[in-house]
Tab-separated table of C-alpha atoms and ligand atoms in Angstrom:
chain	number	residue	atom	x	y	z
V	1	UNK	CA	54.241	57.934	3.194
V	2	UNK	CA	51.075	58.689	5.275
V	3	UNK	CA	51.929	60.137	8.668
V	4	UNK	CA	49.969	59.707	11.599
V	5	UNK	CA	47.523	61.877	12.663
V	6	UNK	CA	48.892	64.896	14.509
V	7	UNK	CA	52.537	65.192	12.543
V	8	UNK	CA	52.961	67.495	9.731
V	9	UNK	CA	55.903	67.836	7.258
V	10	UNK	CA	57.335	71.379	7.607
V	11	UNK	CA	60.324	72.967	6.146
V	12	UNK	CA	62.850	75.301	7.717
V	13	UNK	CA	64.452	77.328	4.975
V	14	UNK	CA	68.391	78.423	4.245
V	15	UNK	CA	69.395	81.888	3.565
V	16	UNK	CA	69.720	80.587	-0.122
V	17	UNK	CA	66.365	79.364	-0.131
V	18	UNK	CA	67.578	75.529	0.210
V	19	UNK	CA	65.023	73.502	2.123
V	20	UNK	CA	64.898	71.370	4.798
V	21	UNK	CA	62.703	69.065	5.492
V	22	UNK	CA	61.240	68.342	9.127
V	23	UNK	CA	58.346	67.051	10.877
V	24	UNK	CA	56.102	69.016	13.134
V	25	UNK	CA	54.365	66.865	16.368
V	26	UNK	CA	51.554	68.061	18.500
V	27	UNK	CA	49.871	65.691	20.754
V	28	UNK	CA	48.250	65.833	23.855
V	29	UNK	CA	51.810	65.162	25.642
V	30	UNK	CA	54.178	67.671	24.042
V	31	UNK	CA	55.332	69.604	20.760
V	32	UNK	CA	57.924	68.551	18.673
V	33	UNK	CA	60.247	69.172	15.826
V	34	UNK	CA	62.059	66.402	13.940
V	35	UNK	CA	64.814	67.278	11.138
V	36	UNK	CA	65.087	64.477	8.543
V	37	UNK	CA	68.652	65.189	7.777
V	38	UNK	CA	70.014	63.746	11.026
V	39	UNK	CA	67.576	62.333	12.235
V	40	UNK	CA	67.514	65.296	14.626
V	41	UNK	CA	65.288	66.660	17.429
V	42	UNK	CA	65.106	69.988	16.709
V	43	UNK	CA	62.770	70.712	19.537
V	44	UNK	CA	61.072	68.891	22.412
V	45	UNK	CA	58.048	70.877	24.945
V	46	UNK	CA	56.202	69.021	27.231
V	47	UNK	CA	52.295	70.299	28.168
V	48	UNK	CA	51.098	71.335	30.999
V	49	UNK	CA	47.440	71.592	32.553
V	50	UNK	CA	45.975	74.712	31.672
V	51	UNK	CA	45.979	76.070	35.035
V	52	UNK	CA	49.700	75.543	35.366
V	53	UNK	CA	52.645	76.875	34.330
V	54	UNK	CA	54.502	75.999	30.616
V	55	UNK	CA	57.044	73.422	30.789
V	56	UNK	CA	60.329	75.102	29.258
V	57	UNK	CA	61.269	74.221	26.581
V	58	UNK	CA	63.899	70.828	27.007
V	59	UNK	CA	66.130	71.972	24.148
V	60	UNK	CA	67.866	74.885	22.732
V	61	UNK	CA	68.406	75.414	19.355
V	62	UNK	CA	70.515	78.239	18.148
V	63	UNK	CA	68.818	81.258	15.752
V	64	UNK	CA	71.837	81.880	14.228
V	65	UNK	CA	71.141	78.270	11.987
V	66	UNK	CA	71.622	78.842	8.241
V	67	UNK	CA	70.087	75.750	7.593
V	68	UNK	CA	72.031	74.548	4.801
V	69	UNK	CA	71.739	71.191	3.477
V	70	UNK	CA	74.689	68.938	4.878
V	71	UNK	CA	75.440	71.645	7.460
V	72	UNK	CA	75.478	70.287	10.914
V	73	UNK	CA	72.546	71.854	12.728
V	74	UNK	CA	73.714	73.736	16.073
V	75	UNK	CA	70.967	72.585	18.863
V	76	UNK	CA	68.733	69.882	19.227
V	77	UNK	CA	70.006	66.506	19.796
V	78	UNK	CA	72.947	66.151	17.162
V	79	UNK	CA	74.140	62.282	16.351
V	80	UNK	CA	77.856	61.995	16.381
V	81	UNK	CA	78.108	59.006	14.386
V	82	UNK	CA	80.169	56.328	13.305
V	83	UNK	CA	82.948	58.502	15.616
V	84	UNK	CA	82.650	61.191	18.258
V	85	UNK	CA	85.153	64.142	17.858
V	86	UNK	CA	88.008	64.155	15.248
V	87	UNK	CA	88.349	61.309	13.549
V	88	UNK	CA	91.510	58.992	14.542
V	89	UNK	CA	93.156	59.343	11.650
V	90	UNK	CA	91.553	61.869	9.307
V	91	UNK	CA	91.373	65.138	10.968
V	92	UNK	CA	89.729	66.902	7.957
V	93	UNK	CA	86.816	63.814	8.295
V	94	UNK	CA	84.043	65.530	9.088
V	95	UNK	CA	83.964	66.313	13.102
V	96	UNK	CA	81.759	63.735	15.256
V	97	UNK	CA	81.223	61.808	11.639
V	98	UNK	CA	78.584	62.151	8.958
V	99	UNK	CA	75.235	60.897	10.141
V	100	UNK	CA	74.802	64.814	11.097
V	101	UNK	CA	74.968	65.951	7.693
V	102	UNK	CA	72.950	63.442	6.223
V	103	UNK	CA	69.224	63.093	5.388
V	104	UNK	CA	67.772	60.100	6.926
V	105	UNK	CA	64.076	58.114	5.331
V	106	UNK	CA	61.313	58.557	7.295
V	107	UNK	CA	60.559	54.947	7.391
V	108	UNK	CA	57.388	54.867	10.275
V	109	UNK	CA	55.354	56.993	12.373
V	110	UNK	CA	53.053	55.674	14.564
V	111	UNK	CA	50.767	57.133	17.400
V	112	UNK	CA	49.413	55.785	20.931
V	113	UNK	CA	47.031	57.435	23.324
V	114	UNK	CA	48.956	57.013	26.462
V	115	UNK	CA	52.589	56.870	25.045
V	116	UNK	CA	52.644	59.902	22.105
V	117	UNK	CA	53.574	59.555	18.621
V	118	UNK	CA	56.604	56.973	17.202
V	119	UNK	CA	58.738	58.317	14.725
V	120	UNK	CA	61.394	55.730	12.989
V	121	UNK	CA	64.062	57.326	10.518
V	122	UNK	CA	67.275	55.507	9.091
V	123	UNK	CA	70.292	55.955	7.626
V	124	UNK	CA	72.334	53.148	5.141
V	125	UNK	CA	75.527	53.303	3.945
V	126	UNK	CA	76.245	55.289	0.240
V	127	UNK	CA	78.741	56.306	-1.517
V	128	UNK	CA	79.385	59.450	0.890
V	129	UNK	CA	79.864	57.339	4.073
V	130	UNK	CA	82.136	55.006	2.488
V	131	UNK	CA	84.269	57.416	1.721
V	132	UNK	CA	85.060	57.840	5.119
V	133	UNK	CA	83.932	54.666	6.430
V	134	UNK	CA	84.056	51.771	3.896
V	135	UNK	CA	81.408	49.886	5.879
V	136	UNK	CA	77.909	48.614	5.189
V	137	UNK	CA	75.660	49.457	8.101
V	138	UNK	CA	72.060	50.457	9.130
V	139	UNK	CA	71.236	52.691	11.874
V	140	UNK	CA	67.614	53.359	12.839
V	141	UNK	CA	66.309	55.955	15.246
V	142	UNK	CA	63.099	55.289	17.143
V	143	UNK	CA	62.196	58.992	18.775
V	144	UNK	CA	58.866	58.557	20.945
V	145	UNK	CA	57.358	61.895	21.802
V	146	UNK	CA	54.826	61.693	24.910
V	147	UNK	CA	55.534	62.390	28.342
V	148	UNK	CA	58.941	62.307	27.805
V	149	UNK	CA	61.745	62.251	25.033
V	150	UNK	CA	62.963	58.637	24.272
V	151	UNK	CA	65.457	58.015	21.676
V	152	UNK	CA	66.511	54.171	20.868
V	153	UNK	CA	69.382	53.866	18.052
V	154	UNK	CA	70.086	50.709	16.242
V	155	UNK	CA	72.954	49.957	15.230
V	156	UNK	CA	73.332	47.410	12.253
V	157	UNK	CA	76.755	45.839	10.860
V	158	UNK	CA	75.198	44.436	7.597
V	159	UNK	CA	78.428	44.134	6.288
V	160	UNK	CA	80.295	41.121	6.311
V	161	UNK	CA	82.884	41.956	8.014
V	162	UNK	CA	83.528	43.416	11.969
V	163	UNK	CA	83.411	47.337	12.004
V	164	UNK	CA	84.180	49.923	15.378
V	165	UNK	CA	82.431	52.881	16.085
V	166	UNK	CA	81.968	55.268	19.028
V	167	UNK	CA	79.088	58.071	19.516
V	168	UNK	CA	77.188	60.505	21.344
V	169	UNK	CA	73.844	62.772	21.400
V	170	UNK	CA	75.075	65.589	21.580
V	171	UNK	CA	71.937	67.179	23.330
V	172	UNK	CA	72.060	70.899	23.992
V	173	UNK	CA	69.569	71.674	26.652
V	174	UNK	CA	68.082	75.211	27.620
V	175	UNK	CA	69.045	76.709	30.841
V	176	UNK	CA	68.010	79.931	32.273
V	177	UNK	CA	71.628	81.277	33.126
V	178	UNK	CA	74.458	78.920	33.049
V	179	UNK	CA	75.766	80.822	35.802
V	180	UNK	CA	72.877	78.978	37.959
V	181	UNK	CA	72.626	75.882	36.298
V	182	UNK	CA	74.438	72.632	38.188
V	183	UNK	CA	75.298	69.247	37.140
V	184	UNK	CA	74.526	66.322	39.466
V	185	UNK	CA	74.904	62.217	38.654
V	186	UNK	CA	78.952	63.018	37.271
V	187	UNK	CA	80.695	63.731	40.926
V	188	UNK	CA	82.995	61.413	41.687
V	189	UNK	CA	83.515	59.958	37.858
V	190	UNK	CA	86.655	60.232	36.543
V	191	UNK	CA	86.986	62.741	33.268
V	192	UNK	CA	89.182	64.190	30.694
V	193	UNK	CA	89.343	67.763	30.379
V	194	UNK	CA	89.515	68.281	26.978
V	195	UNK	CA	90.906	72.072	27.018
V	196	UNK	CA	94.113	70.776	29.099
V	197	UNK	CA	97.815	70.229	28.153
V	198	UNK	CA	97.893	67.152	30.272
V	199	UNK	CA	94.918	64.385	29.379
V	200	UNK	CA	94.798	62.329	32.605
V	201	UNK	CA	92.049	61.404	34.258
V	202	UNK	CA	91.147	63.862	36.884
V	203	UNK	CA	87.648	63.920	39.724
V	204	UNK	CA	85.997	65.983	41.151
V	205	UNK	CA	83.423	65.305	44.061
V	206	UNK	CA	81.189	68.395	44.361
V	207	UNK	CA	78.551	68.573	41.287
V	208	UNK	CA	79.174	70.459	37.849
V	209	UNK	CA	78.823	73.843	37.720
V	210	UNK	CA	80.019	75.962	34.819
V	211	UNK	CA	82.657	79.114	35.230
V	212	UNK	CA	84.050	78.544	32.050
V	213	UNK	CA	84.640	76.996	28.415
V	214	UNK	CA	84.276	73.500	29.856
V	215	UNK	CA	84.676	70.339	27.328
V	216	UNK	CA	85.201	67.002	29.946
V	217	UNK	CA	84.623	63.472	28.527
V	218	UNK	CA	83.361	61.273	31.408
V	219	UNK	CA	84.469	57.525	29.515
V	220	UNK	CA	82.799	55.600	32.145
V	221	UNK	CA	79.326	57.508	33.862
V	222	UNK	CA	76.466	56.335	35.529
V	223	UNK	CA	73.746	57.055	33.212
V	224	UNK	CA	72.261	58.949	35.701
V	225	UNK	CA	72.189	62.970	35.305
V	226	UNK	CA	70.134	66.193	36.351
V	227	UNK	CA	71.090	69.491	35.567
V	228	UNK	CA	69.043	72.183	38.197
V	229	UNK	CA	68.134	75.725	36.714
V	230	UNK	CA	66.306	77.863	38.427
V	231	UNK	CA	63.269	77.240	37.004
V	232	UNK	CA	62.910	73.384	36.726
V	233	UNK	CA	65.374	70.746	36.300
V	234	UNK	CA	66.278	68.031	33.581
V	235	UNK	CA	66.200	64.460	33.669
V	236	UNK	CA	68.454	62.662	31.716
V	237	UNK	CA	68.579	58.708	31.576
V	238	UNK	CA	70.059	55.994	29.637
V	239	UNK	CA	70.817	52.547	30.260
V	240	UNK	CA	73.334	51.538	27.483
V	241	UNK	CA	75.396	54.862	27.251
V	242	UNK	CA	78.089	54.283	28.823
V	243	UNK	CA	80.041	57.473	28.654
V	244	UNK	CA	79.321	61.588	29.242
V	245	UNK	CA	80.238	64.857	27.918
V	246	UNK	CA	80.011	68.103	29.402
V	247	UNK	CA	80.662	71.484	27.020
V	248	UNK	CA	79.674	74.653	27.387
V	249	UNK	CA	81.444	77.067	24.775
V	250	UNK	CA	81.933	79.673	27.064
V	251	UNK	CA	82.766	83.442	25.452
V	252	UNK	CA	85.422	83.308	23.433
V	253	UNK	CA	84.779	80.049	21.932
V	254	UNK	CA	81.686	80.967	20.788
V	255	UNK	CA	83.131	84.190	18.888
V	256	UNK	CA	85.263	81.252	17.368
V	257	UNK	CA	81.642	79.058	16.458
V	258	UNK	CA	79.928	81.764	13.864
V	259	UNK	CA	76.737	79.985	14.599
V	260	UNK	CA	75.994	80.693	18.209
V	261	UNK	CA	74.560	83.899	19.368
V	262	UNK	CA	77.075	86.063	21.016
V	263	UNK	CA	75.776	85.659	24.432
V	264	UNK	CA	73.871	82.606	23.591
V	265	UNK	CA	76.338	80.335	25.533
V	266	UNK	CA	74.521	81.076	29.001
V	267	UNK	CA	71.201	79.589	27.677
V	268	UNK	CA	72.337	76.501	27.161
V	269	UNK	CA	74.552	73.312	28.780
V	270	UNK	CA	75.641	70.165	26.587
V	271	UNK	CA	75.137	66.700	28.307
V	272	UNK	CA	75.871	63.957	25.961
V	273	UNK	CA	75.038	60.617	26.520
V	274	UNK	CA	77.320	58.162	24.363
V	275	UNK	CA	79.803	55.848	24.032
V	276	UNK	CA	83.087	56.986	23.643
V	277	UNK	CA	85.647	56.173	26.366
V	278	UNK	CA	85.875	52.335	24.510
V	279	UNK	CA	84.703	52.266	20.853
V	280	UNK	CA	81.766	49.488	20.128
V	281	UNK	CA	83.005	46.499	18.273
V	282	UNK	CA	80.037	45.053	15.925
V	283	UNK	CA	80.250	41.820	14.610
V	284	UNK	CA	79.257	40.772	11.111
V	285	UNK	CA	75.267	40.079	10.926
V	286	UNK	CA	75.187	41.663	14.507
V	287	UNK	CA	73.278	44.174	15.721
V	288	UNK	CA	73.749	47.149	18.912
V	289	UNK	CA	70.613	49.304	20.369
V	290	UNK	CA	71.149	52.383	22.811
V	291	UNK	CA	69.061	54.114	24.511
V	292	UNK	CA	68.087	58.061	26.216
V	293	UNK	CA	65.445	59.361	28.067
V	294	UNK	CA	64.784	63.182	28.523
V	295	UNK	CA	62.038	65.408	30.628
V	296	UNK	CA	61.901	68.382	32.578
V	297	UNK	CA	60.576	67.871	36.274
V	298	UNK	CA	59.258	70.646	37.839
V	299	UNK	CA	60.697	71.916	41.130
P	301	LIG	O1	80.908	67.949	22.775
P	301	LIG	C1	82.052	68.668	22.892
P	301	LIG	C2	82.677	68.925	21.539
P	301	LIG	O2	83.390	67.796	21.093
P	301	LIG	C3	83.534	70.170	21.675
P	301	LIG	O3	84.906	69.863	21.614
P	301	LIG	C4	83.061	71.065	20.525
P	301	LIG	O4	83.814	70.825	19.372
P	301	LIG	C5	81.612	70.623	20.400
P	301	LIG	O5	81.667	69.207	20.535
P	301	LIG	C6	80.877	71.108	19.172
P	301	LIG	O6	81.339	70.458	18.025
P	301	LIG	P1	80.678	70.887	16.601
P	301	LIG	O7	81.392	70.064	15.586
P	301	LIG	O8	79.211	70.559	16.683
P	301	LIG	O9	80.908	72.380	16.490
């Protein structure tokens, strides 16, 4: 398909020489990278005036990627989709579902002077899903590069019968030092700590700061979230996720990951936007659209 002016198609290649496709964005708002299989921001930069300082980059992506077709990329903005986590009753499903491991159709791009460029992939059912998930269903993804990162996902039951899902974005976004980096907008919401024996609901009023592995599912959040760095800080927004997740691997769980650099888990803090604390019933016919806004703000 032709591509608007200003996106390229690029490859990133596995150690086996597999290829994967992606698309490269430059526009006068911000740089961009887009993997097909996913439907994945790979990479999101804002520009700045010449006579100011680079924005940081809003995402971190890991170098230790093999890039291997159907592998789950580590970085970005991951989907978890048609399930966030293990799956209910399948543990060895694949882990926050398949739309991950998938690659999507580019189906649109499209470019405006004062918004950036539109890029539209999607994702049907096949025989893979239903495999796991005997369901016929669309999901689009609307990614808008300009002055900030927007993401819209639409959710399609074209099947004729009701089907549940839950999911996130699981965004992993650069910080300086984790050590320095707080979390503000998830005080006083209840969570689940995922790494204890006990899984009540616990709060805690001061905001996020990370001294540890930390994996907390926040079912019910505002919407609202910043994390502060040293540098700059991160806005996150949504308006129809309705839960949050906080992870940070910390040390040893990163020796556990195999794709994460061994000290690469103080450059970067997951805050997903989702919805997960109540899965999403979809009628037959019917149709569900979320949304998430990113930027950095300077200090
Ligand atoms: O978002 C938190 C989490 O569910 C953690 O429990 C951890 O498993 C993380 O996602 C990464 O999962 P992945 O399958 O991408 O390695």
């Amino acid at each position: 398909m032709m591509l608007s002016k200003g996106i390229q198609f690029k490859k990133r290649f596995s150690a086996k020489q597999k290829e994967l496709d992606t698309l490269e964005i430059d526009n006068p708002f911000c740089r961009a990278e887009i993997a097909l299989q996913g439907g994945q921001v790979l990479h999101y930069q804002q520009k700045s005036a010449p006579e100011d300082q680079p924005f940081p980059s809003l995402l971190w992506l890991s170098e230790l990627n093999s890039f291997e077709p159907a592998k789950a990329i580590r970085g970005g903005i991951p989907l978890c989709f048609p399930w966030f986590g293990t799956y209910a009753t399948h543990a060895n499903y694949p882990a926050h579902g398949f739309a991950r491991n998938l690659v999507w159709t580019l189906t649109a791009t499209d470019y405006d002077a004062s918004l950036g460029h539109l890029i539209v992939l999607e994702l049907s059912d096949q025989a893979y899903t239903r495999q796991f998930w005997d369901y016929a269903f669309k999901v689009e993804i609307h990614i808008r590069c300009g002055q900030q990162l927007s993401l819209e996902m639409h959710v399609f039951n074209t099947d004729q019968q009701p089907f549940e899902f839950t999911f996130a974005w699981h965004s992993y976004f650069t910080v300086s030092d984790i050590s320095n980096a707080q979390i503000l907008g998830l005080h006083d919401t209840a969570f689940i700590d995922q790494l204890a024996d006990q899984q009540e609901l616990q709060v805690e009023n001061e905001p996020i700061t990370i001294q540890q592995e930390t994996d907390r599912i926040y079912p019910e959040a505002t919407g609202h979230y910043q994390i502060h760095d040293q540098m700059s800080d991160i806005q996150i927004d949504t308006s129809s996720c309705t839960s949050a997740v906080v992870w940070n691997p910390w040390i040893e769980k990163t020796q556990r990951l195999g794709d994460v650099g061994q000290d690469a888990w103080q450059q970067f803090v997951c805050v997903e936007c989702g919805v997960i604390g109540q899965p999403i019933t979809l009628q037959a016919g019917a149709k569900a659209m979320f949304d998430l806004s990113l930027k950095v703000v300077r200090k």
